[in-house]
Amino acid sequence: MFPRLVEVETPALIIREEVALRNIDRFQRHCDDNGLKLRPHVKTHKCVHFAKAQIAAGATGITCQKIGEAEAMADGGIDDILIAYNILGDGKLGRLRALAERMKALTVVADNDVVVDGLSKTFETASRPLSVLVECDTGGHRCGVQSPERAIALSRRISALPGMRFGGLMTYPAIGGQHDVLDFMTLAKAGIEECGIACSEVSSGGSPDMWHARSHGGTITEYRAGTYIFNDRSLVERATCAWEDCAGRVVATVVSVPSEGRAIIDAGSKILTTDLLGLEGFGHVVGHPQARIAGLNEEHGTILCGPDDRFEVGEQVNIVPNHICVVINMLDNAWLERKTGGMSVLTIDARGKLC
Amino acid sequence: MFPRLVEVETPALIIREEVALRNIDRFQRHCDDNGLKLRPHVKTHKCVHFAKAQIAAGATGITCQKIGEAEAMADGGIDDILIAYNILGDGKLGRLRALAERMKALTVVADNDVVVDGLSKTFETASRPLSVLVECDTGGHRCGVQSPERAIALSRRISALPGMRFGGLMTYPAIGGQHDVLDFMTLAKAGIEECGIACSEVSSGGSPDMWHARSHGGTITEYRAGTYIFNDRSLVERATCAWEDCAGRVVATVVSVPSEGRAIIDAGSKILTTDLLGLEGFGHVVGHPQARIAGLNEEHGTILCGPDDRFEVGEQVNIVPNHICVVINMLDNAWLERKTGGMSVLTIDARGKLC
């Protein structure tokens, strides 16, 4: 599946461009065929390079989670961004306004009055109103208003206050919760429109359920997915993709085989992270389906071998990580295995942008 | 315990210098009183600033895990470093030799012939031999030779080959395994000395058991500890330190209170990490002992409230992380709350140095 690489110091993350581009095209086609705009979440790659590739393939814009990510993407020339987060605090609101002024389109979300009031106060003297979506909790139990009634009330507040434009509704569904999304959004949208307020966008998302994404006769207008570009072990285990659709692998070196049945690699939690996402073991060792990455310290990974596994000191192993998004965030740089052959450095432009 | 801060954009890590310096002094005194050299592991802070403070307080040098960390510390002026890792591969061996040439003292470890032979080949033409310790597995089940006999054999190989100097023994014990260390090291050291080879250093370590560190009549010469400088929730739960000895806390903002009993903060796995270290919940919310950080996404933390907890949107919370070392590694910068008052930026010099 993966060629052996000797020129890269380990541990390192290698992204296969060909696979990533194929993933981009495939899901873009699904959205096109199903009447959905695609607004990829850049949290998975955090690279201007791939954000541009997604837009070139037909994406309507991108999604970020924090202002710092959006700033990094704007610096790279991306001009249509949804920041899917409640923005609070004078420092961040000031940065948000400065960012809006240099963008073609900037949208944020809100799920409560404090956030809405802060946005209004910040943008009431701006040259253009800020587009604000109401975040709805359709069962994901993270942020979001808890009922269509609350969505309607918050939409009215956004419409009534200066500095903002009500842009529609947004949700991050629970896995398998596309039906709940439809029920909630249909009610909320109808109620908002009954108030004489246009509800132009209804944005849903999530990579695990991406192949079930539908517009449902225009109720859902936009889909946000992140992980689909690279995929990972968690999406393989959910049958969302196949191993050959995984564009990223961590290359590690076996540094010790202290006893039979146990090999230590130089990839620990500083690259693989301790995210399990409900799985057993900290990644899939390519070509060794019986091997289990049973434990991680920061700089060590412990592989417990299956009966047919023999690892040797100095040998390289390829690992498909459980969760690719968090691996990317550990790294200032990864390697890009070019479609045309050869390797180049991939700068993770928005790594560690927490604020 | 912690003052409210409004000038820092959240999420952020704040280190209280006074507490860190007190922790440094306290454990240095313990080592001094017990006939042990202290060689702090810089993985916890990754800052030249604190490495220098540790050396100023009496540390014999520092410990790093990877060459990149050691390079960053050497760039900052630290000149006595143990890299407690098997170094393999032409690229890394070349960097190791270049690093050795600009240091007063550089030591590495090895637990197998492949590593020893690579070090010998690299250093046989160097101006000074490289000091190499044999890593012993005394029950921690990570790297290390499995028996005193193997330690003796590997010591003989190191002594016989060009380019190296056998420096002694090293182990990373299991928690509570200080007695196993003593048994293993006593046997190995005696056997090595019977071969006419000097075994000058015997290095043990680990923050959880640090207050039990003893030289045992000179058998153990050196102790390596990392977390002790900042401490964290895991060490409080192990009764190694008290809450007031925790120098680092993550400051987060409540961005949503979507329903009664649930608050969402802007600190997720991108700062707190998913390291549990056997604990329940992803950190300790200061002043809210009944609150539980029950779940993390990359940019969201979900707090489940206790009966007496009321969180408000916009409110700041302080969190003592489960594992401070991995939090530091997420950040290019933290904030240093100065002993003299005021805050300054703390650059994490060796963040993300994986190779």
XYZ file of N, CA, C and O in Angstrom, chain B residues 130-206:
308
model
N 31.811 9.405 22.545
C 30.466 9.710 23.035
C 30.182 8.871 24.276
O 30.460 7.675 24.295
N 29.611 9.494 25.290
C 29.231 8.756 26.496
C 27.899 8.047 26.255
O 26.924 8.676 25.829
N 27.874 6.738 26.520
C 26.663 5.942 26.282
C 26.287 5.183 27.553
O 27.116 4.498 28.153
N 25.031 5.326 27.966
C 24.487 4.548 29.085
C 23.677 3.377 28.522
O 23.044 3.512 27.478
N 23.672 2.277 29.225
C 22.814 1.169 28.833
C 21.449 1.347 29.508
O 21.371 1.462 30.738
N 20.396 1.386 28.677
C 19.053 1.513 29.242
C 18.561 0.139 29.699
O 18.647 -0.846 28.968
N 18.040 0.104 30.918
C 17.601 -1.151 31.538
C 16.092 -1.104 31.780
O 15.572 -0.109 32.286
N 15.403 -2.174 31.453
C 13.967 -2.280 31.738
C 13.807 -2.912 33.117
O 13.940 -4.120 33.281
N 13.527 -2.081 34.090
C 13.400 -2.575 35.472
C 11.930 -2.795 35.848
O 11.593 -2.848 37.026
N 11.067 -2.877 34.825
C 9.659 -3.137 35.094
C 8.724 -2.135 34.441
O 7.509 -2.302 34.474
N 9.300 -1.091 33.831
C 8.479 -0.086 33.147
C 7.958 -0.578 31.807
O 7.028 -0.024 31.252
N 8.589 -1.641 31.274
C 8.154 -2.274 30.021
C 8.044 -1.297 28.865
O 7.061 -1.293 28.130
N 9.065 -0.461 28.740
C 9.145 0.381 27.550
C 10.432 -0.078 26.862
O 10.501 -1.236 26.463
N 11.446 0.774 26.748
C 12.717 0.306 26.219
C 13.557 -0.281 27.348
O 13.207 -0.192 28.525
N 14.699 -0.854 26.990
C 15.641 -1.336 27.991
C 15.957 -2.811 27.871
O 15.089 -3.611 27.503
N 17.216 -3.156 28.179
C 17.595 -4.572 28.208
C 16.810 -5.244 29.332
O 16.465 -4.611 30.332
N 16.562 -6.546 29.131
C 15.618 -7.257 30.002
C 16.255 -7.907 31.230
O 15.543 -8.433 32.082
N 17.578 -7.906 31.310
C 18.218 -8.583 32.450
C 19.565 -7.941 32.737
O 20.180 -7.338 31.850
N 20.056 -8.078 33.965
C 21.408 -7.599 34.277
C 22.455 -8.241 33.359
O 23.418 -7.568 32.962
N 22.264 -9.481 32.976
C 23.214 -10.166 32.091
C 23.322 -9.449 30.742
O 24.402 -9.257 30.206
N 22.157 -9.056 30.207
C 22.168 -8.329 28.925
C 22.805 -6.950 29.113
O 23.485 -6.450 28.215
N 22.591 -6.339 30.253
C 23.215 -5.036 30.516
C 24.733 -5.176 30.529
O 25.460 -4.338 29.971
N 25.202 -6.252 31.147
C 26.654 -6.484 31.216
C 27.214 -6.710 29.810
O 28.218 -6.102 29.417
N 26.527 -7.528 29.023
C 27.007 -7.825 27.669
C 27.059 -6.558 26.813
O 28.029 -6.326 26.067
N 26.014 -5.729 26.925
C 25.979 -4.518 26.101
C 27.040 -3.512 26.578
O 27.660 -2.814 25.760
N 27.280 -3.458 27.879
C 28.331 -2.587 28.413
C 29.695 -2.988 27.851
O 30.521 -2.126 27.504
N 29.923 -4.282 27.780
C 31.205 -4.780 27.240
C 31.357 -4.396 25.772
O 32.436 -4.003 25.339
N 30.274 -4.494 25.038
C 30.321 -4.136 23.615
C 30.644 -2.643 23.458
O 31.449 -2.246 22.605
N 29.971 -1.820 24.271
C 30.217 -0.368 24.202
C 31.681 -0.062 24.528
O 32.332 0.747 23.854
N 32.203 -0.734 25.555
C 33.596 -0.499 25.957
C 34.586 -0.956 24.890
O 35.655 -0.358 24.736
N 34.216 -1.992 24.166
C 35.159 -2.577 23.205
C 35.186 -1.835 21.874
O 36.198 -1.861 21.164
N 34.093 -1.180 21.532
C 34.003 -0.546 20.210
C 34.583 0.869 20.241
O 34.554 1.536 21.275
N 35.094 1.338 19.094
C 35.666 2.691 19.060
C 34.583 3.768 19.079
O 33.416 3.495 18.779
N 34.970 4.967 19.465
C 34.083 6.133 19.369
C 33.195 6.355 20.575
O 32.516 7.380 20.662
N 33.180 5.381 21.517
C 32.265 5.487 22.652
C 32.991 5.289 23.973
O 34.045 4.658 24.035
N 32.344 5.792 25.021
C 32.786 5.578 26.382
C 31.564 5.053 27.134
O 30.486 5.661 27.070
N 31.708 3.910 27.800
C 30.580 3.405 28.598
C 30.405 4.302 29.821
O 31.321 4.442 30.635
N 29.224 4.897 29.928
C 29.019 5.881 30.991
C 28.270 5.360 32.200
O 28.251 6.001 33.246
N 27.602 4.216 32.059
C 26.849 3.681 33.178
C 25.496 3.139 32.743
O 25.309 2.744 31.587
N 24.539 3.160 33.668
C 23.225 2.549 33.448
C 22.118 3.584 33.631
O 22.267 4.544 34.389
N 21.026 3.344 32.968
C 19.879 4.257 33.048
C 18.599 3.437 33.022
O 18.523 2.408 32.337
N 17.604 3.887 33.752
C 16.291 3.229 33.689
C 15.174 4.233 33.872
O 15.357 5.267 34.527
N 14.035 3.914 33.278
C 12.804 4.656 33.548
C 11.879 3.677 34.259
O 11.265 2.809 33.640
N 11.800 3.774 35.582
C 11.108 2.739 36.357
C 9.594 2.788 36.192
O 9.029 3.819 35.837
N 8.964 1.664 36.487
C 7.514 1.667 36.663
C 7.200 2.484 37.914
O 8.035 2.593 38.825
N 6.004 3.052 37.973
C 5.605 3.779 39.181
C 5.575 2.791 40.346
O 5.033 1.688 40.229
N 6.200 3.185 41.436
C 6.289 2.287 42.585
C 7.372 1.226 42.460
O 7.453 0.322 43.289
N 8.215 1.349 41.430
C 9.184 0.282 41.158
C 10.607 0.594 41.583
O 11.559 0.015 41.048
N 10.786 1.503 42.555
C 12.144 1.891 42.953
C 12.929 0.696 43.526
O 14.144 0.622 43.378
N 12.243 -0.242 44.130
C 12.935 -1.400 44.692
C 13.470 -2.308 43.576
O 14.591 -2.813 43.641
N 12.660 -2.485 42.510
C 13.106 -3.282 41.363
C 14.321 -2.642 40.697
O 15.214 -3.334 40.211
N 14.330 -1.316 40.666
C 15.478 -0.598 40.111
C 16.738 -0.984 40.879
O 17.772 -1.328 40.287
N 16.624 -0.922 42.191
C 17.790 -1.190 43.038
C 18.322 -2.611 42.821
O 19.528 -2.820 42.655
N 17.409 -3.581 42.779
C 17.818 -4.976 42.564
C 18.556 -5.138 41.236
O 19.630 -5.726 41.160
N 17.945 -4.630 40.167
C 18.503 -4.780 38.815
C 19.861 -4.093 38.734
O 20.860 -4.685 38.295
N 19.904 -2.844 39.192
C 21.106 -2.036 39.012
C 22.263 -2.563 39.854
O 23.419 -2.542 39.416
N 21.966 -3.038 41.048
C 23.028 -3.569 41.908
C 23.716 -4.760 41.236
O 24.954 -4.825 41.172
N 22.912 -5.655 40.704
C 23.460 -6.832 40.014
C 24.237 -6.447 38.748
O 25.342 -6.941 38.503
N 23.634 -5.566 37.967
C 24.270 -5.192 36.697
C 25.586 -4.456 36.941
O 26.619 -4.771 36.335
N 25.569 -3.522 37.866
C 26.760 -2.714 38.161
C 27.903 -3.621 38.664
O 29.054 -3.494 38.218
N 27.563 -4.532 39.560
C 28.597 -5.438 40.097
C 29.203 -6.279 38.978
O 30.431 -6.448 38.894
N 28.345 -6.795 38.090
C 28.826 -7.629 36.989
C 29.716 -6.854 36.028
O 30.718 -7.368 35.523
N 29.339 -5.607 35.777
C 30.123 -4.770 34.858
C 31.492 -4.476 35.481
O 32.528 -4.577 34.814
N 31.485 -4.153 36.755
C 32.748 -3.833 37.429
C 33.646 -5.072 37.534
O 34.876 -4.947 37.460
N 33.035 -6.239 37.658
C 33.831 -7.485 37.657
C 34.571 -7.688 36.332
O 35.601 -8.358 36.280
N 33.998 -7.108 35.263
C 34.668 -7.172 33.953
C 35.755 -6.108 33.834
O 36.363 -5.934 32.761
N 35.966 -5.338 34.886
C 36.991 -4.304 34.848
C 36.549 -3.027 34.165
O 37.367 -2.200 33.753
N 35.233 -2.870 34.035
C 34.693 -1.668 33.387
C 34.091 -0.770 34.466
O 33.289 -1.229 35.288
N 34.467 0.501 34.455
C 33.905 1.440 35.432
C 32.457 1.743 35.080
O 32.115 1.920 33.904
N 31.606 1.795 36.113
C 30.180 2.101 35.901
C 29.880 3.348 36.730
O 29.388 3.270 37.857
N 30.193 4.513 36.149
C 30.226 5.711 36.991
C 28.841 6.280 37.312
O 28.626 6.789 38.399
N 27.904 6.187 36.372
C 26.578 6.748 36.643
C 25.517 5.657 36.637
O 25.546 4.760 35.788
N 24.576 5.782 37.557
C 23.363 4.957 37.517
C 22.189 5.923 37.677
O 21.987 6.503 38.747
N 21.452 6.086 36.582
C 20.436 7.132 36.502
C 19.035 6.534 36.580
O 18.677 5.671 35.782
N 18.263 6.982 37.549
C 16.864 6.574 37.652
C 15.983 7.821 37.521
O 16.502 8.924 37.322
N 14.679 7.650 37.635
C 13.837 8.837 37.463
C 12.367 8.599 37.662
O 11.936 7.531 38.102
N 11.595 9.637 37.315
C 10.138 9.575 37.413
C 9.593 10.530 38.462
O 9.953 10.425 39.639
